[in-house]
Amino acid sequence: MSSLLAKSWLLLGLGIAGLIILGRRQRAAVDKGHGAFIQYFELLPPPPPPPPKAPPPLTGMTFAVKDIFDLEGMVTGFGNPDWLRLHEPAKSHSPAVELVLQAGAKCIGKTHMDEFAYSINGENKHYGTPVNPAAPSRIPGGSSSGSAVAVAADLVDFALGTDTGGSVRAPAAFCGILGFRPSHGLISAEGVTPMAQSFDTVGWFARDPIVLRQVGHVLLQLPYMEMRPPRRVLVADDCLKLCLLPQDQILGAVLRSINKLLGRQVVQSINLGDFLQKNVPSLMEFRDALNLSSTTLEVLAHAMRCLQRCEFRDNHGEWITSEKPDIGSDIAGRVKDALEASSEQVPLIYRIREETRQAMNDLLKDDSVFVLPTVPDLPPKLNSKDSMLAAFRSKAFTLLSIGGMSGCPQVHMPVTKVEDVPVGVSLMARHGGDRFLLDTVVALHASVQEEAKTATSNKTILSMGKNDAAEAAKEKGNAAFKEQDYPKAVSHYSEAIRLDGQNATYYSNRAAAYLQMCSFQQAEADCTKAISLDKKNVKALLRRGTAHEFLGYYKDADEDFRQALVLEPTNKQAIEAVKRLKKLFQANILISGVVKKGDFCMTQSRAFETRELRMKG
């Protein structure tokens, strides 16, 4: 009996020891793989052809697959253990997986994803959160979280993911790698568990733009063609305003690179919301039908969200209702909204989608590239409050829905780091312009990285980068001034001042616009700031003198105009102003440098006369 008891204790001890060792091995595997993989295995490509035939284009590369793609003999988990338990193994590989295998790449495993692909956070209640290699204290982004992490951690050369509402672009931005969302419908989504098929795309990640393009050629099955440089680069001003990241540092590097490679004349600014409002009439119909007071871009995002919910419900609502799977709380809330969604506006949203695609194709025709932020801010920190995550997701979706509703190809390109966290921009081309966009990334990537690196390591160059953006804002202000749109001019000059608050010209120019708007006190304050930065700024002295004269401070005005004459003795405006004020002094109109109340009408009269004088920006 004692011998039997001893053997039992021995077996129990060995079992516990085995569990401990297994647990350690699992933790080690997670540490090694940054928690990116849900399952390791090898899928080998066919043997390469014998020489002298060239090897397949992806020979020697490794890749990982998001757990949304079918792999022969394996169950596709869709980010949820109940889904994994209740579904059958796939009978064949997804065509996208088969293509890269046939091209010579080796698959080493399946990667984690957010439940039902219904998030851009990268967190999963059941499987945990993969570790963001570029910013370990922050979320990695989803729903293709594991695929992005596997690439960012240099565990594979590239990885396959899917992008419906941003599930490749967002994790690429968070992890500091390249992420490509192709034109909707160009790559077969067969063998991919659908989320919302109006927006589902097969996307991919890479660290190297050459690899990104090679994978794209395989998946898109593109014919050879010569590289063409962009003829026009559009910068979305209103999209930039949604972004809290320092665009002088990020966009500045991109624009400097474009200017060097293509020339400054190709860059143009656009307000995308205004463009869509004019060219997508059904969008305004949708706004009125739902009585929305949101901006045009927010209405576009709302329309996409409505259609996404309805399609998700149609795809999976019956299974979720009957099986009642265990779902994480954040995803469960979205699933509930989807199950309760109304289909009333769906036909209208289909029209919005088609009109948006047509409008964006017209905008981006003739080899144009659209530049916009991928996400509005740095990725949220781990364990952030639900309210903060929801607010971030809402702002991000406003930007990400542009690619979703237009169906245009979009790529996230890393640029630099802010607070030691990677940041970048998105480039977009017309629908079907995928090869052109991939070529553009290859042409720009190294130059952008070098520009950002130089700016980061050298504060003087960084200042020059700010000056580039500030000068661009000033030029916009000058253009608005010439068109006599003075409020718009003030807005652009204010942006220039925000980017470079030590430039006297920007304050002086804004003062000129304020004078035209009869905002004399603001003009006086701007001129005073300009003079404090540059005591020899004659234009600022003249404009402050004019502002003082408008306000009735004739003695101060006289001092300003005389100081301008010291610097420029032949300045006609200053000479005439001094003569005019001298006559007023001789007439004894002034008392202690302040105009008499009875003579205030004279000040007003002089103001309206001089109001017609155009101050050059």
Coordinates of C-alpha atoms in Angstrom, one line a residue:
M1 CA 0.0 0.0 0.0
S2 CA 2.8 2.4 0.9
S3 CA 4.6 1.5 -2.3
L4 CA 1.5 2.3 -4.3
L5 CA 1.1 5.6 -2.5
A6 CA 4.7 6.5 -3.2
K7 CA 4.3 5.7 -6.9
S8 CA 1.2 7.9 -7.0
W9 CA 3.0 10.8 -5.4
L10 CA 5.9 10.3 -7.8
L11 CA 3.5 10.4 -10.8
L12 CA 1.8 13.4 -9.4
G13 CA 5.1 15.2 -8.9
L14 CA 6.2 14.4 -12.4
G15 CA 2.9 15.7 -13.7
I16 CA 3.2 19.0 -11.8
A17 CA 6.9 19.3 -12.9
G18 CA 5.8 18.6 -16.5
L19 CA 3.1 21.3 -16.3
I20 CA 5.7 23.8 -14.9
I21 CA 8.1 23.0 -17.6
L22 CA 5.4 23.3 -20.3
G23 CA 4.3 26.6 -18.8
R24 CA 7.9 27.9 -18.9
R25 CA 8.2 26.8 -22.5
Q26 CA 5.0 28.5 -23.4
R27 CA 6.1 31.7 -21.7
A28 CA 9.4 31.5 -23.5
A29 CA 7.6 31.0 -26.8
V30 CA 5.5 34.0 -26.1
D31 CA 8.6 36.0 -25.2
K32 CA 10.4 34.9 -28.3
G33 CA 7.4 35.6 -30.5
H34 CA 6.2 38.8 -28.7
G35 CA 2.8 36.9 -28.3
A36 CA 2.2 37.3 -32.1
F37 CA 1.6 33.6 -32.9
I38 CA -1.4 31.5 -32.0
Q39 CA 0.2 28.4 -33.6
Y40 CA 3.6 27.5 -35.0
F41 CA 4.0 25.2 -38.0
E42 CA 5.6 25.1 -41.4
L43 CA 4.0 25.3 -44.8
L44 CA 6.7 24.7 -47.4
P45 CA 6.5 26.1 -50.9
P46 CA 6.9 23.8 -53.9
P47 CA 10.5 23.0 -54.9
P48 CA 12.1 25.7 -57.1
P49 CA 12.6 24.9 -60.8
P50 CA 16.1 23.7 -61.7
P51 CA 18.5 26.2 -63.3
P52 CA 18.7 28.1 -65.7
K53 CA 15.1 29.0 -64.8
A54 CA 14.8 31.8 -62.3
P55 CA 13.6 31.0 -58.8
P56 CA 10.1 32.2 -57.8
P57 CA 10.0 35.9 -56.6
L58 CA 9.6 35.2 -52.9
T59 CA 12.1 32.3 -52.6
G60 CA 13.8 32.3 -49.2
M61 CA 11.2 34.5 -47.5
T62 CA 9.1 33.6 -44.5
F63 CA 5.7 34.8 -43.7
A64 CA 2.9 34.5 -41.2
V65 CA -0.9 34.4 -41.6
K66 CA -3.7 36.1 -39.7
D67 CA -6.1 33.6 -38.1
I68 CA -8.8 34.6 -40.5
F69 CA -7.3 32.9 -43.6
D70 CA -8.2 29.2 -44.4
L71 CA -5.3 26.8 -44.2
E72 CA -5.9 23.3 -45.4
G73 CA -6.6 20.8 -42.5
M74 CA -6.7 23.6 -39.9
V75 CA -9.7 25.3 -38.3
T76 CA -9.8 29.1 -38.9
G77 CA -10.2 30.6 -35.4
F78 CA -11.5 34.1 -36.2
G79 CA -10.1 35.3 -32.9
N80 CA -12.6 33.5 -30.8
P81 CA -12.2 30.1 -29.1
D82 CA -15.8 29.1 -29.4
W83 CA -15.7 29.8 -33.2
L84 CA -12.5 27.6 -33.3
R85 CA -14.3 24.9 -31.3
L86 CA -17.5 24.8 -33.4
H87 CA -16.1 25.0 -36.9
E88 CA -14.6 22.4 -39.2
P89 CA -11.1 22.4 -40.6
A90 CA -10.6 24.1 -44.0
K91 CA -10.5 21.9 -47.1
S92 CA -8.0 24.1 -48.9
H93 CA -5.7 27.1 -48.5
S94 CA -7.1 30.6 -49.1
P95 CA -6.1 31.7 -52.7
A96 CA -4.0 34.5 -51.2
V97 CA -2.0 32.1 -49.1
E98 CA -1.6 29.7 -52.0
L99 CA -0.3 32.5 -54.2
V100 CA 2.6 33.4 -51.8
L101 CA 3.4 29.8 -51.2
Q102 CA 3.6 29.1 -55.0
A103 CA 5.8 32.2 -55.2
G104 CA 8.4 30.5 -53.0
A105 CA 7.7 31.8 -49.5
K106 CA 7.5 29.6 -46.4
C107 CA 4.7 30.0 -43.8
I108 CA 5.8 29.5 -40.2
G109 CA 2.5 30.0 -38.3
K110 CA -0.8 31.6 -37.6
T111 CA -1.0 35.0 -35.8
H112 CA -3.4 36.4 -33.2
M113 CA -6.2 38.8 -34.2
D114 CA -9.0 40.7 -32.5
E115 CA -12.2 38.8 -32.0
F116 CA -14.3 38.7 -35.2
A117 CA -11.9 41.3 -36.7
Y118 CA -14.1 43.9 -34.9
S119 CA -11.4 46.2 -33.4
I120 CA -8.3 48.3 -34.2
N121 CA -6.8 47.9 -30.7
G122 CA -5.0 44.5 -30.9
E123 CA -6.3 43.3 -27.5
N124 CA -8.0 39.9 -27.2
K125 CA -9.7 38.7 -24.0
H126 CA -9.0 35.1 -24.7
Y127 CA -5.5 35.1 -26.1
G128 CA -4.0 38.2 -24.7
T129 CA -2.4 41.2 -26.3
P130 CA 0.7 40.8 -28.6
V131 CA 3.6 43.0 -27.4
N132 CA 4.3 46.0 -29.7
P133 CA 8.0 45.7 -30.4
A134 CA 8.3 49.4 -31.3
A135 CA 6.4 50.6 -28.2
P136 CA 6.0 47.9 -25.6
S137 CA 3.9 50.1 -23.3
R138 CA 1.3 50.7 -26.0
I139 CA -1.3 48.6 -27.8
P140 CA -0.1 47.0 -31.1
G141 CA -3.2 47.8 -33.1
G142 CA -5.7 45.3 -34.7
S143 CA -7.4 43.4 -35.8
S144 CA -4.3 42.1 -37.6
S145 CA -2.3 42.5 -34.4
G146 CA -0.2 39.4 -34.5
S147 CA 0.8 39.8 -38.2
A148 CA 2.0 43.3 -37.6
V149 CA 3.9 42.3 -34.5
A150 CA 5.5 39.4 -36.2
V151 CA 6.9 41.7 -38.9
A152 CA 7.9 44.5 -36.5
A153 CA 9.8 42.0 -34.3
D154 CA 11.7 40.7 -37.4
L155 CA 10.2 37.2 -37.0
V156 CA 9.1 37.0 -40.6
D157 CA 9.8 38.9 -43.8
F158 CA 6.2 39.7 -44.4
A159 CA 2.7 38.8 -43.0
L160 CA -0.8 38.6 -44.4
G161 CA -3.6 40.4 -42.7
T162 CA -7.0 41.8 -43.6
D163 CA -8.2 45.4 -43.6
T164 CA -11.9 46.2 -43.3
G165 CA -12.0 49.4 -41.3
G166 CA -8.3 49.9 -40.8
S167 CA -7.0 46.5 -39.6
V168 CA -3.8 46.7 -41.6
R169 CA -3.2 50.4 -41.6
A170 CA -3.7 51.0 -37.9
P171 CA -1.4 48.2 -36.6
A172 CA 1.2 49.2 -39.2
A173 CA 1.1 52.7 -37.8
F174 CA 1.3 51.6 -34.2
C175 CA 4.2 49.2 -34.8
G176 CA 6.2 51.4 -37.2
I177 CA 6.1 49.2 -40.3
L178 CA 4.7 49.4 -43.8
G179 CA 1.1 48.2 -44.2
F180 CA -0.7 48.0 -47.5
R181 CA -4.5 47.9 -48.1
P182 CA -5.0 47.2 -51.8
S183 CA -7.9 48.4 -54.0
H184 CA -11.1 46.8 -52.9
G185 CA -11.9 43.7 -54.9
L186 CA -8.5 43.3 -56.7
I187 CA -7.4 40.4 -54.5
S188 CA -9.7 37.4 -53.9
A189 CA -11.1 37.2 -50.4
E190 CA -12.2 33.6 -51.0
G191 CA -11.1 31.5 -48.0
V192 CA -11.1 34.5 -45.7
T193 CA -13.8 34.6 -43.0
P194 CA -15.8 37.7 -44.0
M195 CA -16.3 40.7 -41.7
A196 CA -18.1 43.1 -44.0
Q197 CA -17.5 42.3 -47.6
S198 CA -18.2 45.8 -48.9
F199 CA -14.9 46.8 -47.3
D200 CA -12.9 43.5 -46.7
T201 CA -9.5 43.4 -48.3
V202 CA -6.5 41.1 -48.1
G203 CA -3.6 43.3 -46.9
W204 CA 0.0 42.7 -45.9
F205 CA 2.9 44.0 -43.8
A206 CA 6.6 44.4 -44.4
R207 CA 9.6 46.3 -43.1
D208 CA 11.3 46.7 -46.5
P209 CA 9.4 48.6 -49.3
I210 CA 11.0 46.3 -51.9
V211 CA 9.5 43.2 -50.1
L212 CA 6.2 45.1 -49.8
R213 CA 6.2 45.6 -53.6
Q214 CA 7.3 42.0 -54.3
V215 CA 4.5 40.6 -52.3
G216 CA 2.1 43.0 -54.0
H217 CA 3.1 41.9 -57.4
V218 CA 2.4 38.2 -56.4
L219 CA -0.9 38.9 -54.8
L220 CA -2.2 41.4 -57.3
Q221 CA -0.7 39.4 -60.2
L222 CA 0.5 42.6 -61.8
P223 CA 2.2 42.7 -65.2
Y224 CA 5.6 44.5 -65.6
M225 CA 5.5 48.2 -66.3
E226 CA 8.0 51.1 -66.0
M227 CA 7.9 53.1 -62.8
R228 CA 6.1 56.5 -63.1
P229 CA 6.7 59.3 -60.7
P230 CA 3.6 61.1 -59.3
R231 CA 2.5 64.1 -61.3
R232 CA 0.7 65.6 -58.4
V233 CA 0.8 65.2 -54.6
L234 CA -2.4 66.3 -52.8
V235 CA -2.1 67.1 -49.0
A236 CA -5.4 66.9 -47.1
D237 CA -5.5 70.0 -44.9
D238 CA -8.7 69.1 -43.1
C239 CA -7.4 65.6 -42.4
L240 CA -4.2 67.0 -40.9
K241 CA -6.3 69.1 -38.5
L242 CA -7.9 65.9 -37.1
C243 CA -4.4 64.7 -36.2
L244 CA -2.7 65.7 -32.9
L245 CA 0.7 64.5 -34.0
P246 CA 3.4 67.2 -34.9
Q247 CA 2.9 67.4 -38.7
D248 CA 5.8 69.9 -39.1
Q249 CA 8.0 67.0 -38.0
I250 CA 6.2 64.1 -39.9
L251 CA 4.7 65.8 -43.0
G252 CA 7.7 68.0 -43.2
A253 CA 10.0 65.1 -43.9
V254 CA 7.7 63.7 -46.5
L255 CA 7.3 67.1 -48.3
R256 CA 11.0 67.8 -48.2
S257 CA 11.6 64.4 -49.8
I258 CA 9.0 65.0 -52.4
N259 CA 10.4 68.4 -53.2
K260 CA 13.9 66.9 -53.7
L261 CA 12.7 64.0 -55.9
L262 CA 9.8 65.6 -57.8
G263 CA 9.9 69.4 -57.3
R264 CA 7.9 71.7 -55.1
Q265 CA 5.4 72.5 -57.9
V266 CA 3.7 69.0 -57.7
V267 CA 2.4 69.6 -54.1
Q268 CA -1.1 71.0 -53.7
S269 CA -3.4 71.4 -50.7
I270 CA -7.0 70.3 -50.7
N271 CA -9.9 70.3 -48.2
L272 CA -11.3 66.7 -48.7
G273 CA -14.5 67.4 -46.8
D274 CA -15.4 70.3 -49.1
F275 CA -14.5 68.2 -52.1
L276 CA -16.7 65.2 -51.0
Q277 CA -19.6 67.5 -50.1
K278 CA -19.6 68.9 -53.7
N279 CA -19.1 65.5 -55.4
V280 CA -21.0 63.0 -53.3
P281 CA -24.6 64.3 -53.2
S282 CA -25.9 61.1 -51.6
L283 CA -23.7 61.8 -48.6
M284 CA -25.7 65.0 -47.9
E285 CA -28.9 63.1 -48.4
F286 CA -27.7 60.6 -45.7
R287 CA -26.8 63.5 -43.4
D288 CA -30.3 65.0 -43.7
A289 CA -32.1 61.7 -43.4
L290 CA -30.4 61.0 -40.0
N291 CA -30.4 64.7 -39.0
L292 CA -26.6 64.7 -38.4
S293 CA -24.7 67.8 -37.4
S294 CA -21.3 66.2 -38.0
T295 CA -18.6 67.3 -40.4
T296 CA -18.6 65.7 -43.9
L297 CA -15.8 63.3 -43.1
E298 CA -17.6 62.2 -39.9
V299 CA -20.8 61.6 -41.9
L300 CA -18.8 59.5 -44.3
A301 CA -17.4 57.4 -41.4
H302 CA -20.9 57.1 -39.9
A303 CA -22.2 55.8 -43.2
M304 CA -19.4 53.2 -43.4
R305 CA -20.0 52.1 -39.8
C306 CA -23.7 51.6 -40.5
L307 CA -23.0 49.4 -43.5
Q308 CA -20.3 47.5 -41.7
R309 CA -22.7 46.6 -38.9
C310 CA -25.4 45.4 -41.2
E311 CA -23.1 43.2 -43.2
F312 CA -21.5 41.7 -40.1
R313 CA -24.9 40.9 -38.8
D314 CA -25.9 39.3 -42.0
N315 CA -22.7 37.2 -42.1
H316 CA -22.6 36.1 -38.5
G317 CA -25.7 37.2 -36.6
E318 CA -27.5 33.9 -36.8
W319 CA -24.5 31.9 -35.5
I320 CA -23.8 34.4 -32.7
T321 CA -27.5 34.3 -31.6
S322 CA -27.7 30.5 -31.7
E323 CA -24.3 29.6 -30.2
K324 CA -24.0 32.5 -27.8
P325 CA -20.1 32.5 -27.8
D326 CA -18.0 34.0 -25.0
I327 CA -17.0 37.5 -26.3
G328 CA -14.8 40.2 -24.7
S329 CA -16.8 43.1 -23.3
D330 CA -15.5 45.7 -25.8
I331 CA -16.3 43.5 -28.8
A332 CA -19.6 42.4 -27.3
G333 CA -20.8 45.9 -27.3
R334 CA -20.1 46.3 -31.0
V335 CA -21.6 43.0 -31.8
K336 CA -24.8 44.0 -30.0
D337 CA -25.0 47.2 -32.0
A338 CA -24.5 45.2 -35.2
L339 CA -27.3 42.7 -34.3
E340 CA -29.6 45.6 -33.6
A341 CA -28.7 47.6 -36.6
S342 CA -31.3 48.9 -39.0
S343 CA -31.0 48.2 -42.8
E344 CA -33.1 51.1 -43.8
Q345 CA -30.3 53.3 -45.0
V346 CA -28.3 50.5 -46.7
P347 CA -29.3 51.2 -50.3
L348 CA -28.4 54.9 -49.8
I349 CA -25.0 53.9 -48.3
Y350 CA -24.3 51.7 -51.3
R351 CA -24.8 54.9 -53.4
I352 CA -22.5 56.8 -51.2
R353 CA -19.8 54.2 -51.5
E354 CA -20.1 54.2 -55.3
E355 CA -20.2 58.0 -55.6
T356 CA -17.2 58.3 -53.2
R357 CA -15.2 55.8 -55.3
Q358 CA -15.9 57.8 -58.5
A359 CA -15.1 61.1 -56.9
M360 CA -11.8 59.9 -55.4
N361 CA -10.9 58.3 -58.7
D362 CA -11.5 61.6 -60.5
L363 CA -9.5 63.4 -57.9
L364 CA -6.5 61.0 -58.1
K365 CA -6.5 60.5 -61.9
D366 CA -3.3 61.1 -63.9
D367 CA -0.9 59.6 -61.4
S368 CA -1.8 61.7 -58.4
V369 CA -1.0 60.7 -54.8
F370 CA -3.1 61.7 -51.8
V371 CA -1.2 62.3 -48.4
L372 CA -3.1 62.1 -45.1
P373 CA -2.6 60.9 -41.5
T374 CA -3.2 57.2 -40.9
V375 CA -4.3 57.7 -37.3
P376 CA -5.0 60.8 -35.3
D377 CA -2.4 60.3 -32.5
L378 CA 0.1 58.0 -30.8
P379 CA -1.3 54.5 -30.1
P380 CA -3.1 54.4 -26.7
K381 CA -1.2 52.9 -23.8
L382 CA -2.0 49.5 -22.5
N383 CA -4.8 49.2 -20.0
S384 CA -6.2 52.6 -21.1
K385 CA -9.8 53.4 -20.0
D386 CA -12.5 52.2 -22.3
S387 CA -13.7 55.8 -22.8
M388 CA -10.3 56.8 -24.0
L389 CA -10.0 53.9 -26.4
A390 CA -13.5 54.6 -27.7
A391 CA -12.7 58.3 -28.3
F392 CA -9.5 57.3 -30.1
R393 CA -11.2 54.7 -32.2
S394 CA -13.9 57.2 -33.3
K395 CA -11.3 59.8 -34.4
A396 CA -9.2 57.1 -36.1
F397 CA -12.3 55.7 -38.0
T398 CA -13.0 59.2 -39.4
L399 CA -9.6 59.0 -41.1
L400 CA -9.6 55.3 -42.0
S401 CA -13.1 55.4 -43.5
I402 CA -11.8 57.4 -46.5
G403 CA -9.9 54.4 -47.8
G404 CA -12.8 52.1 -46.9
M405 CA -15.5 54.0 -48.6
S406 CA -13.5 54.9 -51.7
G407 CA -12.0 51.5 -52.1
C408 CA -8.7 53.1 -53.0
P409 CA -5.4 51.5 -52.3
Q410 CA -3.6 53.0 -49.2
V411 CA -0.3 52.4 -47.6
H412 CA 1.0 53.4 -44.2
M413 CA 4.6 54.6 -44.4
P414 CA 6.6 55.1 -41.2
V415 CA 8.5 58.4 -41.0
T416 CA 10.0 59.0 -37.5
K417 CA 9.4 58.8 -33.8
V418 CA 7.6 61.0 -31.4
E419 CA 8.1 60.4 -27.7
D420 CA 10.1 57.3 -28.8
V421 CA 6.9 55.9 -30.5
P422 CA 6.8 55.4 -34.3
V423 CA 4.7 57.8 -36.4
G424 CA 4.1 58.1 -40.1
V425 CA 1.7 59.0 -42.9
S426 CA -0.6 57.3 -45.4
L427 CA -0.3 57.6 -49.2
M428 CA -3.4 56.8 -51.4
A429 CA -3.9 56.4 -55.1
R430 CA -6.9 55.9 -57.4
H431 CA -8.7 52.5 -57.4
G432 CA -6.6 50.1 -59.4
G433 CA -3.4 52.2 -59.0
D434 CA -1.8 49.7 -56.7
R435 CA 1.4 49.1 -58.6
F436 CA 1.9 52.9 -59.0
L437 CA 1.4 53.3 -55.3
L438 CA 3.8 50.5 -54.4
D439 CA 6.4 52.0 -56.8
T440 CA 5.9 55.4 -55.2
V441 CA 6.6 54.0 -51.7
V442 CA 9.8 52.4 -53.0
A443 CA 10.9 55.7 -54.5
L444 CA 10.1 57.8 -51.4
H445 CA 10.8 55.5 -48.4
A446 CA 14.6 55.8 -48.1
S447 CA 14.5 59.5 -48.8
V448 CA 11.8 60.1 -46.2
Q449 CA 13.6 58.1 -43.6
E450 CA 16.8 60.0 -44.3
E451 CA 15.1 63.4 -44.1
A452 CA 13.4 62.4 -40.8
K453 CA 16.7 61.0 -39.4
T454 CA 18.6 64.2 -40.3
A455 CA 15.9 66.4 -38.8
T456 CA 15.8 64.4 -35.6
S457 CA 19.6 64.4 -35.1
N458 CA 20.1 68.1 -36.0
K459 CA 18.0 70.8 -34.3
T460 CA 18.9 73.3 -36.9
I461 CA 17.7 71.1 -39.7
L462 CA 14.5 70.4 -37.6
S463 CA 14.0 74.2 -37.5
M464 CA 14.4 74.3 -41.2
G465 CA 11.8 71.6 -41.5
K466 CA 9.4 73.7 -39.5
N467 CA 10.2 76.7 -41.6
D468 CA 9.3 74.8 -44.7
A469 CA 5.9 74.1 -43.4
A470 CA 5.6 77.6 -41.9
E471 CA 6.6 79.2 -45.2
A472 CA 4.0 77.1 -47.0
A473 CA 1.4 78.3 -44.6
K474 CA 2.6 81.9 -45.1
E475 CA 2.3 81.5 -48.9
K476 CA -1.3 80.3 -48.5
G477 CA -1.9 83.4 -46.4
N478 CA -0.5 85.6 -49.1
A479 CA -2.6 84.0 -51.7
A480 CA -5.8 84.5 -49.6
F481 CA -4.8 88.1 -49.0
K482 CA -4.5 88.8 -52.7
E483 CA -8.0 87.3 -53.1
Q484 CA -9.2 89.7 -50.4
D485 CA -10.2 86.7 -48.2
Y486 CA -8.8 88.2 -45.1
P487 CA -10.2 85.8 -42.4
K488 CA -8.7 82.9 -44.4
A489 CA -5.4 84.8 -44.6
V490 CA -5.4 85.3 -40.8
S491 CA -6.0 81.6 -40.4
H492 CA -3.0 80.6 -42.6
Y493 CA -0.7 83.3 -41.0
S494 CA -1.7 81.9 -37.6
E495 CA -0.7 78.4 -38.7
A496 CA 2.7 79.8 -39.8
I497 CA 3.1 81.5 -36.4
R498 CA 2.2 78.2 -34.7
L499 CA 4.9 76.4 -36.6
D500 CA 7.5 79.2 -36.2
G501 CA 6.7 81.8 -33.5
Q502 CA 10.0 83.6 -33.9
N503 CA 9.4 84.9 -37.4
A504 CA 8.6 88.6 -37.5
T505 CA 7.2 88.5 -41.0
Y506 CA 4.4 86.2 -40.1
Y507 CA 3.2 88.5 -37.3
S508 CA 3.5 91.5 -39.6
N509 CA 1.6 89.8 -42.4
R510 CA -1.2 88.8 -40.0
A511 CA -1.4 92.4 -38.8
A512 CA -1.9 93.5 -42.5
A513 CA -4.9 91.2 -42.7
Y514 CA -6.2 92.4 -39.4
L515 CA -6.0 96.0 -40.6
Q516 CA -8.1 95.1 -43.6
M517 CA -10.7 93.6 -41.2
C518 CA -10.6 96.8 -39.0
S519 CA -9.3 94.7 -36.1
F520 CA -6.9 97.4 -35.1
Q521 CA -6.0 96.2 -31.6
Q522 CA -5.0 92.7 -32.9
A523 CA -3.0 94.4 -35.7
E524 CA -1.2 96.6 -33.1
A525 CA -0.4 93.6 -30.9
D526 CA 1.0 91.6 -33.9
C527 CA 3.1 94.5 -35.0
T528 CA 4.5 95.0 -31.5
K529 CA 5.5 91.3 -31.5
A530 CA 7.1 91.6 -34.9
I531 CA 9.1 94.6 -33.9
S532 CA 10.3 92.9 -30.7
L533 CA 11.6 90.1 -33.0
D534 CA 13.0 92.4 -35.7
K535 CA 13.6 96.1 -34.7
K536 CA 14.3 97.0 -38.3
N537 CA 11.0 95.6 -39.7
V538 CA 9.8 98.7 -41.5
K539 CA 6.5 97.1 -42.6
A540 CA 5.6 96.3 -39.0
L541 CA 6.4 99.8 -38.0
L542 CA 4.2 101.3 -40.7
R543 CA 1.4 98.9 -39.9
R544 CA 1.6 99.6 -36.2
G545 CA 1.6 103.3 -37.0
T546 CA -1.5 102.8 -39.1
A547 CA -3.2 100.8 -36.3
H548 CA -2.3 103.5 -33.7
E549 CA -3.7 106.1 -36.0
F550 CA -6.9 104.2 -36.5
L551 CA -7.2 103.8 -32.7
G552 CA -6.6 107.6 -32.2
Y553 CA -3.2 107.2 -30.6
Y554 CA -1.6 109.8 -32.9
K555 CA 1.5 110.4 -30.8
D556 CA 2.4 106.7 -30.9
A557 CA 1.6 106.6 -34.6
D558 CA 3.9 109.5 -35.2
E559 CA 6.7 107.8 -33.4
D560 CA 6.2 104.6 -35.5
F561 CA 6.3 106.4 -38.8
R562 CA 9.3 108.5 -37.8
Q563 CA 11.2 105.3 -36.8
A564 CA 10.3 103.8 -40.2
L565 CA 11.9 106.9 -41.8
V566 CA 15.1 106.5 -39.8
L567 CA 15.4 103.0 -41.4
E568 CA 14.1 104.0 -44.8
P569 CA 14.4 107.8 -45.3
T570 CA 12.6 107.8 -48.7
N571 CA 9.6 105.7 -47.7
K572 CA 6.7 107.6 -49.2
Q573 CA 4.0 106.1 -46.9
A574 CA 6.0 107.2 -43.8
I575 CA 6.7 110.6 -45.2
E576 CA 3.0 111.3 -46.0
A577 CA 1.9 110.0 -42.6
V578 CA 4.4 112.2 -40.7
K579 CA 3.1 115.2 -42.7
R580 CA -0.5 114.4 -42.1
L581 CA 0.1 113.9 -38.3
K582 CA 2.1 117.1 -38.2
K583 CA -0.9 119.1 -39.4
L584 CA -3.1 117.4 -36.8
F585 CA -0.6 118.4 -34.1
Q586 CA -0.5 122.0 -35.4
A587 CA -4.2 122.1 -35.3
N588 CA -4.0 121.1 -31.6
I589 CA -6.3 118.2 -32.0
L590 CA -4.3 115.9 -29.7
I591 CA -4.3 116.1 -26.0
S592 CA -1.8 114.0 -24.1
G593 CA -1.5 111.7 -27.1
V594 CA -5.1 110.7 -27.1
V595 CA -7.8 112.0 -29.4
K596 CA -10.6 114.1 -28.0
K597 CA -14.0 112.4 -27.9
G598 CA -15.4 115.1 -30.2
D599 CA -12.8 114.3 -32.8
F600 CA -13.4 110.5 -32.8
C601 CA -15.3 110.9 -36.0
M602 CA -12.1 112.1 -37.7
T603 CA -10.4 108.9 -36.6
Q604 CA -13.2 106.8 -38.1
S605 CA -13.1 108.8 -41.3
R606 CA -9.4 108.4 -41.6
A607 CA -9.8 104.6 -40.9
F608 CA -12.3 104.2 -43.7
E609 CA -10.2 106.1 -46.1
T610 CA -7.1 104.1 -45.3
R611 CA -9.2 100.9 -45.3
E612 CA -8.9 100.9 -49.1
L613 CA -5.1 100.8 -48.9
R614 CA -3.9 97.3 -49.7
M615 CA -1.1 96.2 -47.4
K616 CA 1.0 93.6 -49.3
G617 CA 1.6 90.3 -47.4

